[in-house]
Short mmCIF file of C-alpha atoms in Angstrom, two decimals:
data_model
loop_
_atom_site.label_atom_id
_atom_site.label_comp_id
_atom_site.label_asym_id
_atom_site.label_seq_id
_atom_site.Cartn_x
_atom_site.Cartn_y
_atom_site.Cartn_z
CA UNK A 1 -0.03 -0.02 0.10
CA UNK A 2 1.02 3.62 -0.69
CA UNK A 3 0.98 6.01 2.28
CA UNK A 4 1.74 9.58 1.89
CA UNK A 5 3.84 8.62 -1.02
CA UNK A 6 5.93 5.73 0.48
CA UNK A 7 5.62 2.15 -0.11
CA UNK A 8 4.29 0.29 3.16
CA UNK A 9 3.58 -3.29 1.88
CA UNK A 10 0.54 -5.01 3.45
CA UNK A 11 1.31 -8.05 5.66
CA UNK A 12 4.18 -6.26 7.36
CA UNK A 13 4.44 -4.70 10.88
CA UNK A 14 5.90 -1.42 11.27
CA UNK A 15 7.66 0.28 13.98
CA UNK A 16 7.87 4.11 15.04
CA UNK A 17 11.67 4.13 14.73
CA UNK A 18 11.22 3.32 10.78
CA UNK A 19 11.67 -0.41 10.73
CA UNK A 20 9.39 -3.18 9.63
CA UNK A 21 8.88 -6.80 10.56
CA UNK A 22 7.92 -9.81 8.89
CA UNK A 23 6.95 -13.15 10.10
CA UNK A 24 8.78 -16.41 8.32
CA UNK A 25 7.98 -19.42 10.51
CA UNK A 26 9.30 -18.90 13.95
CA UNK A 27 11.47 -15.98 13.01
CA UNK A 28 11.02 -12.37 12.57
CA UNK A 29 12.85 -10.60 9.66
CA UNK A 30 13.46 -7.00 9.87
CA UNK A 31 14.47 -4.17 7.77
CA UNK A 32 14.64 -0.54 7.10
CA UNK A 33 11.19 1.02 5.74
CA UNK A 34 10.78 2.94 2.53
CA UNK A 35 10.59 6.43 4.22
CA UNK A 36 13.60 6.03 6.30
CA UNK A 37 15.92 4.62 3.26
CA UNK A 38 14.57 7.45 0.97
CA UNK A 39 15.18 10.18 3.64
CA UNK A 40 18.65 8.94 4.87
CA UNK A 41 19.94 8.92 1.01
CA UNK A 42 22.42 6.13 -0.06
CA UNK A 43 22.96 3.77 2.78
CA UNK A 44 26.80 3.15 2.82
CA UNK A 45 27.35 0.89 5.80
CA UNK A 46 25.45 -1.22 8.20
CA UNK A 47 27.12 -2.44 11.40
CA UNK A 48 26.16 -6.10 11.64
CA UNK A 49 26.22 -7.21 15.23
CA UNK A 50 27.20 -10.69 16.36
CA UNK A 51 24.94 -13.93 15.91
CA UNK A 52 23.48 -14.93 19.44
CA UNK A 53 23.17 -11.31 20.45
CA UNK A 54 20.15 -10.73 23.02
CA UNK A 55 17.69 -7.87 21.76
CA UNK A 56 15.10 -6.06 23.34
CA UNK A 57 12.03 -4.69 21.51
CA UNK A 58 12.56 -0.89 20.98
CA UNK A 59 16.20 -0.75 22.19
CA UNK A 60 19.11 0.16 19.58
CA UNK A 61 21.41 -2.80 18.88
CA UNK A 62 23.31 -1.80 15.71
CA UNK A 63 24.13 1.38 13.56
CA UNK A 64 23.31 2.33 10.01
CA UNK A 65 25.18 5.13 7.94
CA UNK A 66 24.29 7.19 4.69
CA UNK A 67 26.18 9.84 3.05
CA UNK A 68 23.77 12.27 5.27
CA UNK A 69 23.54 10.77 8.67
CA UNK A 70 24.47 7.97 11.09
CA UNK A 71 21.45 6.40 12.80
CA UNK A 72 20.57 3.73 15.31
CA UNK A 73 18.87 0.36 14.30
CA UNK A 74 16.11 -0.66 16.85
CA UNK A 75 14.99 -4.27 17.59
CA UNK A 76 11.36 -4.78 16.46
CA UNK A 77 10.82 -7.65 18.89
CA UNK A 78 12.76 -8.96 21.93
CA UNK A 79 14.70 -12.03 21.19
CA UNK A 80 18.13 -13.58 20.01
CA UNK A 81 19.60 -12.35 16.83
CA UNK A 82 19.95 -15.48 14.51
CA UNK A 83 21.13 -14.26 11.19
CA UNK A 84 22.58 -11.08 9.58
CA UNK A 85 22.25 -10.18 5.98
CA UNK A 86 26.06 -10.46 5.08
CA UNK A 87 25.23 -8.95 1.62
CA UNK A 88 24.94 -5.89 3.26
CA UNK A 89 28.79 -5.56 4.13
CA UNK A 90 29.62 -5.51 0.64
CA UNK A 91 26.67 -3.68 -0.65
CA UNK A 92 24.51 -1.68 1.75
CA UNK A 93 22.93 0.19 -1.03
CA UNK A 94 20.55 -3.05 -1.18
CA UNK A 95 18.73 -1.31 1.59
CA UNK A 96 17.73 1.39 -0.86
CA UNK A 97 17.51 -0.87 -4.19
CA UNK A 98 15.01 -3.24 -2.48
CA UNK A 99 14.21 -2.61 1.21
CA UNK A 100 11.47 -5.14 1.53
CA UNK A 101 13.32 -7.99 -0.14
CA UNK A 102 17.10 -8.31 -0.94
CA UNK A 103 17.75 -5.25 1.50
CA UNK A 104 16.47 -6.97 4.66
CA UNK A 105 18.88 -6.67 7.70
CA UNK A 106 18.35 -9.29 10.43
CA UNK A 107 16.40 -12.33 11.49
CA UNK A 108 15.41 -12.69 15.00
CA UNK A 109 14.25 -15.77 17.13
CA UNK A 110 11.56 -13.83 19.27
CA UNK A 111 11.15 -14.46 22.69
CA UNK A 112 7.26 -13.61 22.42
CA UNK A 113 5.51 -13.14 19.22
CA UNK A 114 2.95 -11.29 20.90
CA UNK A 115 5.36 -8.17 20.90
CA UNK A 116 4.37 -7.89 17.22
CA UNK A 117 1.11 -6.56 18.60
CA UNK A 118 3.01 -3.22 19.91
CA UNK A 119 3.69 -2.65 16.28
CA UNK A 120 1.50 -0.80 13.42
CA UNK A 121 -0.30 -2.72 10.73
CA UNK A 122 -3.27 -0.31 10.18
CA UNK A 123 -2.77 2.06 7.20
CA UNK A 124 -4.87 4.74 9.10
CA UNK A 125 -2.43 4.52 12.12
CA UNK A 126 0.62 4.29 9.88
CA UNK A 127 -0.67 7.48 7.91
CA UNK A 128 -1.24 9.53 11.11
CA UNK A 129 2.34 8.59 12.47
CA UNK A 130 3.93 9.44 9.29
CA UNK A 131 2.13 12.76 9.11
CA UNK A 132 3.71 13.51 12.68
CA UNK A 133 7.21 12.76 11.43
#
């Protein structure tokens, strides 16, 4: 779906620090949303934390850098980091080129899938949040 000119694919969860989440089996895949990747400009670097790192929903655990800024990456759910997109080490621009596909960032084994309920899915809620940004 398009909201305020930005792509917010249906079936994903969105959090207020500009990251998305998608359930794949018992894992949650996360990445940067369309608004964030467009506003940041070309992403040039993503800090890939070690596998096994414990994450807490809403807390920063990594950094992302573009030509314009250095930003924090916030966990969409609490749990264990089980996979990182190693392609981003060589080509961080994948986040700009395909933020919901090849530009995914991390896979998390969540402690509690119910935490996804804290994220946004309703287009009207996303629209209001985006306008406030």
